[in-house]
């Protein structure tokens, strides 16, 4: 092509363009050279003229600006060949890949979001003009978190077909520490008083181990608000931070903060008035007001008042209320008048409630726990209560809800509950190792929400080295719509006490039962039940403490026969729970009391009571840290008598401690030991034929001997206390925070026998034998024989069931207590 006239170069931004003749002419042709990915039509559509139009230098200059604005080109040159216009362009490269290297403080997800906002997206064209801006923005971010040595560089690698790779290289360095904070102008309060709760601290005390002396701009900003609130909460309404200066050391490793404050004087409240609509609840709102006329102004109380009124209005459906307090300050009298403006807005109603995320659990199981109903006014209290009750279901891991406005309607919202389930069916297994019992195993299966119905299906069985059991049960927690539960069970058990670390006996029992529960309110429930149980005990070693048990059941015609007895049991219980979750709670209280009584027509008449209290206190806003205090109490005894023997709590129904309920000690090892008492005999007369004795007669009881077994048989009283510090699990992603729990614990307690009388053995001689372990005799009726242990526990709700690792050390024990430093269980009840 012959170029008739070359227009002088005209560059805009980073590109150049030729200067055209000043005279106008009519365009006969438009050509664009250098297009690769951009379509010709897309380029021509951005031109302000078409073929046949008359153009001038100004028109061509404007066309270049228009093409640049389209965002497709890095360089544009315009030429004229007669009445034809030729644009030579260089397209912006297409982003092939984005790579990050060296970033620690900023997660890749945050970086990707930032790049997307800057329109740096794989597959899109790259605007190189924002590279420097992006580098500066990221560097500024690091300066904001105290990393003044940080550097960010974006490297471009050009590829064939006009593609480019971006690599963001980060050299973060160490964060600068707050080396000194100076407060200038404070006379009423010392620096220590003002700064005792701030986060930007130097020389942190040991109990502030969760804080850091690392400088961060946002942290300092929050600390300034804390200092301001410190004064406002004490009536200093005119307090002001007139200046704050942050100086960085030459090596950029330290910062020095200086605050210039003006304290002012205190102001008292002089008059409180309400302005606006109190929805007819004037007296109630005024009664709940914590602010009083004449008291010292308190900024925290003012904020609390606003939040309380807004929350109160929200319980009546006014979800978008606005409560603001304005002040009228009299500097002469040092008084302030408060005007509380209340705008409830429109009452908001719930249009529709939907549930998502419940793949296994039926909608109705979730909905029956809700306290917020469709068609009623929106109440945040009822929404939170709904979340609480859903979250307390053992097969629900996490619950969140959100509200969305109904399009075109200003007084209705839709509510969505987002559910994250955990497995409802599980098998439980355990492996533990102790110095006495050795290696122990157990295995079982259970189902908490059968076919997603919320009903507990009884398909559980257990087998380990000392017990085989089967339990077929079914419980419907909503047998009636108002929450009355109904269930039943059939069970069988074969137990070998000697293999369980107890005194030797074999027990077979089977029975059936029915139970139902009645809710008193949202937090309290009564439970009742009845069982009939058939028992057979044989191969028992007759130790001294079961003389009453033996005396009640012995068959005088066949004293060596097995003990067979039938009990008719009545059960009652009360549960109060404000826990925030059914599994792994972090806040709230649980109280539970149960009693079991056998009826007078039972072969053994006795009662057994249990009490459990758990209280969780969150230590951090996200509940990652929390504190648990737990108390378990138990007591049982008999009533009535038979054959001159008082009924007692049967030894096979005793309380035990050790293993899962007292970590660090072997299973069932804590408690009274069996005492065997032997009668000495006086030799009989010699046989006149061979000189041997012909028999003997019992000697006086004071010549009896006794032996103490190394095995426990339990007691009729128990008290165990636990303190646990629940901590975030190290190296674990936030997604698993509700599935894994790590805690440091201290267990302390005892099991004892209130019927044990150590005076029965006063003056008797202990017969020592290699098969008997414990020298001496302890007073097993002494409740003060406390044991203690401490350690670490990690619990995981795995797909196969709850899994627990415990590592413990005994702090206090008594002769005969066996330790179990490590245990591992699947299926532990939390």
mmCIF file of C-alpha atoms in Angstrom, residues 82-322:
data_model
loop_
_atom_site.group_PDB
_atom_site.id
_atom_site.type_symbol
_atom_site.label_atom_id
_atom_site.label_comp_id
_atom_site.label_asym_id
_atom_site.label_seq_id
_atom_site.Cartn_x
_atom_site.Cartn_y
_atom_site.Cartn_z
ATOM 1 C CA UNK A 82 -5.684 9.237 1.238
ATOM 2 C CA UNK A 83 -9.198 9.186 2.593
ATOM 3 C CA UNK A 84 -8.636 5.886 4.417
ATOM 4 C CA UNK A 85 -7.929 5.836 8.175
ATOM 5 C CA UNK A 86 -5.579 3.128 9.501
ATOM 6 C CA UNK A 87 -5.329 2.298 13.198
ATOM 7 C CA UNK A 88 -2.301 0.270 14.285
ATOM 8 C CA UNK A 89 -2.920 -1.211 17.730
ATOM 9 C CA UNK A 90 -1.159 -3.373 20.287
ATOM 10 C CA UNK A 91 -3.625 -5.370 22.350
ATOM 11 C CA UNK A 92 -3.294 -5.722 26.067
ATOM 12 C CA UNK A 93 -1.953 -9.180 26.997
ATOM 13 C CA UNK A 94 -4.315 -11.792 28.363
ATOM 14 C CA UNK A 95 -3.668 -12.979 31.930
ATOM 15 C CA UNK A 96 -2.655 -16.624 31.761
ATOM 16 C CA UNK A 97 -1.991 -17.303 35.455
ATOM 17 C CA UNK A 98 -1.554 -15.513 38.811
ATOM 18 C CA UNK A 99 0.926 -16.816 41.391
ATOM 19 C CA UNK A 100 1.634 -15.725 44.993
ATOM 20 C CA UNK A 101 4.922 -16.204 46.788
ATOM 21 C CA UNK A 102 5.922 -15.299 50.337
ATOM 22 C CA UNK A 103 2.546 -14.051 51.601
ATOM 23 C CA UNK A 104 1.785 -14.887 55.229
ATOM 24 C CA UNK A 105 -0.306 -12.067 56.659
ATOM 25 C CA UNK A 106 -2.668 -12.029 53.670
ATOM 26 C CA UNK A 107 -4.387 -15.254 52.725
ATOM 27 C CA UNK A 108 -4.572 -16.192 49.055
ATOM 28 C CA UNK A 109 -8.364 -15.957 49.221
ATOM 29 C CA UNK A 110 -8.077 -12.294 50.270
ATOM 30 C CA UNK A 111 -5.545 -11.597 47.536
ATOM 31 C CA UNK A 112 -7.745 -13.207 44.912
ATOM 32 C CA UNK A 113 -10.675 -11.102 46.043
ATOM 33 C CA UNK A 114 -8.567 -7.929 45.886
ATOM 34 C CA UNK A 115 -7.301 -8.779 42.390
ATOM 35 C CA UNK A 116 -10.824 -9.507 41.205
ATOM 36 C CA UNK A 117 -11.939 -6.109 42.473
ATOM 37 C CA UNK A 118 -9.074 -4.619 40.433
ATOM 38 C CA UNK A 119 -10.274 -6.645 37.415
ATOM 39 C CA UNK A 120 -7.113 -8.757 37.366
ATOM 40 C CA UNK A 121 -8.684 -12.062 36.423
ATOM 41 C CA UNK A 122 -7.264 -15.079 34.629
ATOM 42 C CA UNK A 123 -8.518 -15.009 31.051
ATOM 43 C CA UNK A 124 -9.072 -11.246 31.051
ATOM 44 C CA UNK A 125 -6.795 -8.577 29.572
ATOM 45 C CA UNK A 126 -4.184 -6.932 31.789
ATOM 46 C CA UNK A 127 -4.166 -3.193 32.334
ATOM 47 C CA UNK A 128 -0.524 -2.528 33.242
ATOM 48 C CA UNK A 129 -1.354 0.967 34.495
ATOM 49 C CA UNK A 130 -2.797 -0.491 37.719
ATOM 50 C CA UNK A 131 0.232 -2.669 38.525
ATOM 51 C CA UNK A 132 2.025 0.116 40.383
ATOM 52 C CA UNK A 133 -1.183 1.113 42.138
ATOM 53 C CA UNK A 134 -1.700 -2.475 43.289
ATOM 54 C CA UNK A 135 1.874 -2.756 44.565
ATOM 55 C CA UNK A 136 1.493 0.462 46.547
ATOM 56 C CA UNK A 137 -1.849 -0.638 47.980
ATOM 57 C CA UNK A 138 -0.485 -3.961 49.209
ATOM 58 C CA UNK A 139 2.592 -2.282 50.670
ATOM 59 C CA UNK A 140 0.324 0.167 52.472
ATOM 60 C CA UNK A 141 -1.602 -2.759 53.916
ATOM 61 C CA UNK A 142 1.580 -4.192 55.412
ATOM 62 C CA UNK A 143 2.477 -0.811 56.841
ATOM 63 C CA UNK A 144 -0.945 -0.787 58.461
ATOM 64 C CA UNK A 145 -0.180 -4.041 60.293
ATOM 65 C CA UNK A 146 3.221 -2.821 61.401
ATOM 66 C CA UNK A 147 5.458 -4.385 58.749
ATOM 67 C CA UNK A 148 7.340 -1.314 57.573
ATOM 68 C CA UNK A 149 10.096 -3.341 55.899
ATOM 69 C CA UNK A 150 7.614 -5.143 53.691
ATOM 70 C CA UNK A 151 8.024 -5.045 49.932
ATOM 71 C CA UNK A 152 5.636 -6.167 47.216
ATOM 72 C CA UNK A 153 6.715 -6.662 43.621
ATOM 73 C CA UNK A 154 4.609 -7.836 40.706
ATOM 74 C CA UNK A 155 6.637 -9.585 38.009
ATOM 75 C CA UNK A 156 5.319 -10.132 34.491
ATOM 76 C CA UNK A 157 6.364 -13.071 32.316
ATOM 77 C CA UNK A 158 5.287 -12.702 28.692
ATOM 78 C CA UNK A 159 4.222 -15.822 26.811
ATOM 79 C CA UNK A 160 3.451 -16.590 23.152
ATOM 80 C CA UNK A 161 0.117 -15.486 21.707
ATOM 81 C CA UNK A 162 0.209 -12.259 23.743
ATOM 82 C CA UNK A 163 -0.297 -13.942 27.103
ATOM 83 C CA UNK A 164 1.281 -13.012 30.435
ATOM 84 C CA UNK A 165 1.833 -14.626 33.850
ATOM 85 C CA UNK A 166 1.679 -12.500 36.996
ATOM 86 C CA UNK A 167 3.745 -13.367 40.040
ATOM 87 C CA UNK A 168 3.195 -11.370 43.222
ATOM 88 C CA UNK A 169 6.331 -11.646 45.356
ATOM 89 C CA UNK A 170 6.036 -10.669 49.017
ATOM 90 C CA UNK A 171 8.885 -9.907 51.378
ATOM 91 C CA UNK A 172 6.942 -9.221 54.532
ATOM 92 C CA UNK A 173 9.674 -9.057 57.147
ATOM 93 C CA UNK A 174 8.935 -8.797 60.854
ATOM 94 C CA UNK A 175 6.274 -6.586 62.330
ATOM 95 C CA UNK A 176 7.319 -3.533 64.264
ATOM 96 C CA UNK A 177 6.734 -3.719 68.009
ATOM 97 C CA UNK A 178 5.170 -1.044 70.149
ATOM 98 C CA UNK A 179 8.161 0.058 72.180
ATOM 99 C CA UNK A 180 6.628 2.985 74.015
ATOM 100 C CA UNK A 181 3.268 4.685 74.498
ATOM 101 C CA UNK A 182 3.306 8.192 75.925
ATOM 102 C CA UNK A 183 0.183 9.993 77.073
ATOM 103 C CA UNK A 184 0.509 13.736 77.439
ATOM 104 C CA UNK A 185 -2.027 15.879 79.285
ATOM 105 C CA UNK A 186 -3.509 13.298 81.656
ATOM 106 C CA UNK A 187 -3.623 14.482 85.265
ATOM 107 C CA UNK A 188 -6.654 12.632 86.672
ATOM 108 C CA UNK A 189 -5.596 9.093 85.781
ATOM 109 C CA UNK A 190 -2.221 7.460 85.433
ATOM 110 C CA UNK A 191 -0.934 5.956 82.196
ATOM 111 C CA UNK A 192 -1.320 2.481 83.715
ATOM 112 C CA UNK A 193 -4.994 3.041 84.579
ATOM 113 C CA UNK A 194 -5.834 4.403 81.151
ATOM 114 C CA UNK A 195 -3.999 1.692 79.219
ATOM 115 C CA UNK A 196 -4.820 -1.373 81.305
ATOM 116 C CA UNK A 197 -7.304 -2.762 78.739
ATOM 117 C CA UNK A 198 -5.753 -1.670 75.460
ATOM 118 C CA UNK A 199 -4.251 -4.144 72.999
ATOM 119 C CA UNK A 200 -1.304 -2.055 71.715
ATOM 120 C CA UNK A 201 0.868 -2.741 74.718
ATOM 121 C CA UNK A 202 4.549 -3.021 75.515
ATOM 122 C CA UNK A 203 5.905 -5.312 78.257
ATOM 123 C CA UNK A 204 2.746 -7.409 78.368
ATOM 124 C CA UNK A 205 1.985 -9.153 81.692
ATOM 125 C CA UNK A 206 1.996 -12.941 81.625
ATOM 126 C CA UNK A 207 -1.802 -13.229 81.831
ATOM 127 C CA UNK A 208 -2.124 -11.299 78.552
ATOM 128 C CA UNK A 209 -0.571 -14.194 76.656
ATOM 129 C CA UNK A 210 -3.263 -13.903 73.955
ATOM 130 C CA UNK A 211 -2.272 -10.280 73.204
ATOM 131 C CA UNK A 212 0.689 -9.021 71.212
ATOM 132 C CA UNK A 213 2.956 -5.961 71.240
ATOM 133 C CA UNK A 214 2.874 -5.919 67.441
ATOM 134 C CA UNK A 215 1.825 -2.551 66.071
ATOM 135 C CA UNK A 216 -1.317 -2.490 63.923
ATOM 136 C CA UNK A 217 -3.111 0.602 62.730
ATOM 137 C CA UNK A 218 -6.581 -0.855 63.273
ATOM 138 C CA UNK A 219 -5.641 -2.051 66.754
ATOM 139 C CA UNK A 220 -4.412 1.432 67.697
ATOM 140 C CA UNK A 221 -7.620 2.911 66.340
ATOM 141 C CA UNK A 222 -9.630 0.565 68.554
ATOM 142 C CA UNK A 223 -7.430 1.419 71.526
ATOM 143 C CA UNK A 224 -8.096 5.126 71.049
ATOM 144 C CA UNK A 225 -11.821 4.363 71.282
ATOM 145 C CA UNK A 226 -11.208 2.382 74.483
ATOM 146 C CA UNK A 227 -9.361 5.317 76.022
ATOM 147 C CA UNK A 228 -12.161 7.653 74.942
ATOM 148 C CA UNK A 229 -14.729 5.283 76.468
ATOM 149 C CA UNK A 230 -12.683 5.092 79.684
ATOM 150 C CA UNK A 231 -13.251 8.808 80.230
ATOM 151 C CA UNK A 232 -16.829 8.924 78.927
ATOM 152 C CA UNK A 233 -17.814 6.081 81.267
ATOM 153 C CA UNK A 234 -16.610 8.271 84.143
ATOM 154 C CA UNK A 235 -18.514 11.376 83.135
ATOM 155 C CA UNK A 236 -15.842 13.312 81.222
ATOM 156 C CA UNK A 237 -18.040 14.388 78.331
ATOM 157 C CA UNK A 238 -15.583 16.916 76.940
ATOM 158 C CA UNK A 239 -12.663 14.496 76.818
ATOM 159 C CA UNK A 240 -10.761 14.614 73.553
ATOM 160 C CA UNK A 241 -7.677 13.061 71.996
ATOM 161 C CA UNK A 242 -6.318 16.150 70.346
ATOM 162 C CA UNK A 243 -3.474 14.422 68.520
ATOM 163 C CA UNK A 244 -1.881 11.013 68.123
ATOM 164 C CA UNK A 245 1.522 10.529 66.603
ATOM 165 C CA UNK A 246 3.157 7.288 65.497
ATOM 166 C CA UNK A 247 6.935 7.513 65.011
ATOM 167 C CA UNK A 248 8.812 4.668 63.336
ATOM 168 C CA UNK A 249 12.384 3.878 64.385
ATOM 169 C CA UNK A 250 15.127 4.145 61.732
ATOM 170 C CA UNK A 251 15.411 0.362 61.497
ATOM 171 C CA UNK A 252 11.591 0.184 61.111
ATOM 172 C CA UNK A 253 11.374 -2.485 63.808
ATOM 173 C CA UNK A 254 9.813 -0.324 66.516
ATOM 174 C CA UNK A 255 7.137 2.337 66.814
ATOM 175 C CA UNK A 256 6.595 5.017 69.429
ATOM 176 C CA UNK A 257 3.067 6.276 70.042
ATOM 177 C CA UNK A 258 2.316 9.660 71.604
ATOM 178 C CA UNK A 259 -1.215 10.719 72.561
ATOM 179 C CA UNK A 260 -2.143 14.295 73.442
ATOM 180 C CA UNK A 261 -5.320 14.266 75.556
ATOM 181 C CA UNK A 262 -7.621 16.873 77.056
ATOM 182 C CA UNK A 263 -9.488 15.439 80.053
ATOM 183 C CA UNK A 264 -12.021 18.101 80.978
ATOM 184 C CA UNK A 265 -14.380 17.741 83.965
ATOM 185 C CA UNK A 266 -17.214 15.416 84.979
ATOM 186 C CA UNK A 267 -20.865 15.997 84.090
ATOM 187 C CA UNK A 268 -24.008 14.808 85.879
ATOM 188 C CA UNK A 269 -27.280 13.849 84.197
ATOM 189 C CA UNK A 270 -29.967 16.525 84.503
ATOM 190 C CA UNK A 271 -33.180 15.239 83.024
ATOM 191 C CA UNK A 272 -34.011 12.306 80.723
ATOM 192 C CA UNK A 273 -36.761 12.524 78.138
ATOM 193 C CA UNK A 274 -38.083 10.200 75.449
ATOM 194 C CA UNK A 275 -38.936 11.398 71.971
ATOM 195 C CA UNK A 276 -40.715 9.272 69.401
ATOM 196 C CA UNK A 277 -42.966 6.209 69.464
ATOM 197 C CA UNK A 278 -42.602 3.762 72.357
ATOM 198 C CA UNK A 279 -45.261 1.410 70.800
ATOM 199 C CA UNK A 280 -47.448 1.755 73.875
ATOM 200 C CA UNK A 281 -44.799 0.268 76.194
ATOM 201 C CA UNK A 282 -43.820 3.582 77.786
ATOM 202 C CA UNK A 283 -43.954 2.467 81.405
ATOM 203 C CA UNK A 284 -42.098 -0.789 80.792
ATOM 204 C CA UNK A 285 -39.334 0.881 78.774
ATOM 205 C CA UNK A 286 -38.908 3.613 81.376
ATOM 206 C CA UNK A 287 -38.825 1.019 84.173
ATOM 207 C CA UNK A 288 -35.990 -0.885 82.521
ATOM 208 C CA UNK A 289 -33.976 2.307 82.052
ATOM 209 C CA UNK A 290 -30.610 2.002 83.910
ATOM 210 C CA UNK A 291 -29.942 5.741 83.629
ATOM 211 C CA UNK A 292 -31.145 7.884 86.531
ATOM 212 C CA UNK A 293 -31.536 11.617 86.937
ATOM 213 C CA UNK A 294 -28.717 13.102 88.997
ATOM 214 C CA UNK A 295 -26.193 10.324 88.489
ATOM 215 C CA UNK A 296 -22.807 10.746 86.871
ATOM 216 C CA UNK A 297 -22.902 10.517 83.081
ATOM 217 C CA UNK A 298 -21.790 7.074 81.859
ATOM 218 C CA UNK A 299 -21.223 6.472 78.153
ATOM 219 C CA UNK A 300 -21.404 2.690 78.524
ATOM 220 C CA UNK A 301 -24.802 2.940 80.229
ATOM 221 C CA UNK A 302 -26.087 5.208 77.464
ATOM 222 C CA UNK A 303 -25.017 2.674 74.815
ATOM 223 C CA UNK A 304 -26.497 -0.191 76.866
ATOM 224 C CA UNK A 305 -29.771 1.721 77.138
ATOM 225 C CA UNK A 306 -29.971 2.213 73.380
ATOM 226 C CA UNK A 307 -29.206 -1.447 72.684
ATOM 227 C CA UNK A 308 -31.690 -2.659 75.327
ATOM 228 C CA UNK A 309 -34.528 -0.568 73.939
ATOM 229 C CA UNK A 310 -33.736 -1.673 70.366
ATOM 230 C CA UNK A 311 -33.666 -5.310 71.481
ATOM 231 C CA UNK A 312 -36.938 -4.839 73.360
ATOM 232 C CA UNK A 313 -38.597 -3.352 70.272
ATOM 233 C CA UNK A 314 -37.214 -6.185 68.118
ATOM 234 C CA UNK A 315 -39.020 -8.714 70.316
ATOM 235 C CA UNK A 316 -42.276 -7.063 69.175
ATOM 236 C CA UNK A 317 -41.322 -7.281 65.501
ATOM 237 C CA UNK A 318 -39.729 -3.858 65.090
ATOM 238 C CA UNK A 319 -36.512 -5.252 63.688
ATOM 239 C CA UNK A 320 -35.318 -2.013 62.072
ATOM 240 C CA UNK A 321 -35.786 0.371 64.970
ATOM 241 C CA UNK A 322 -33.395 3.241 65.551
#
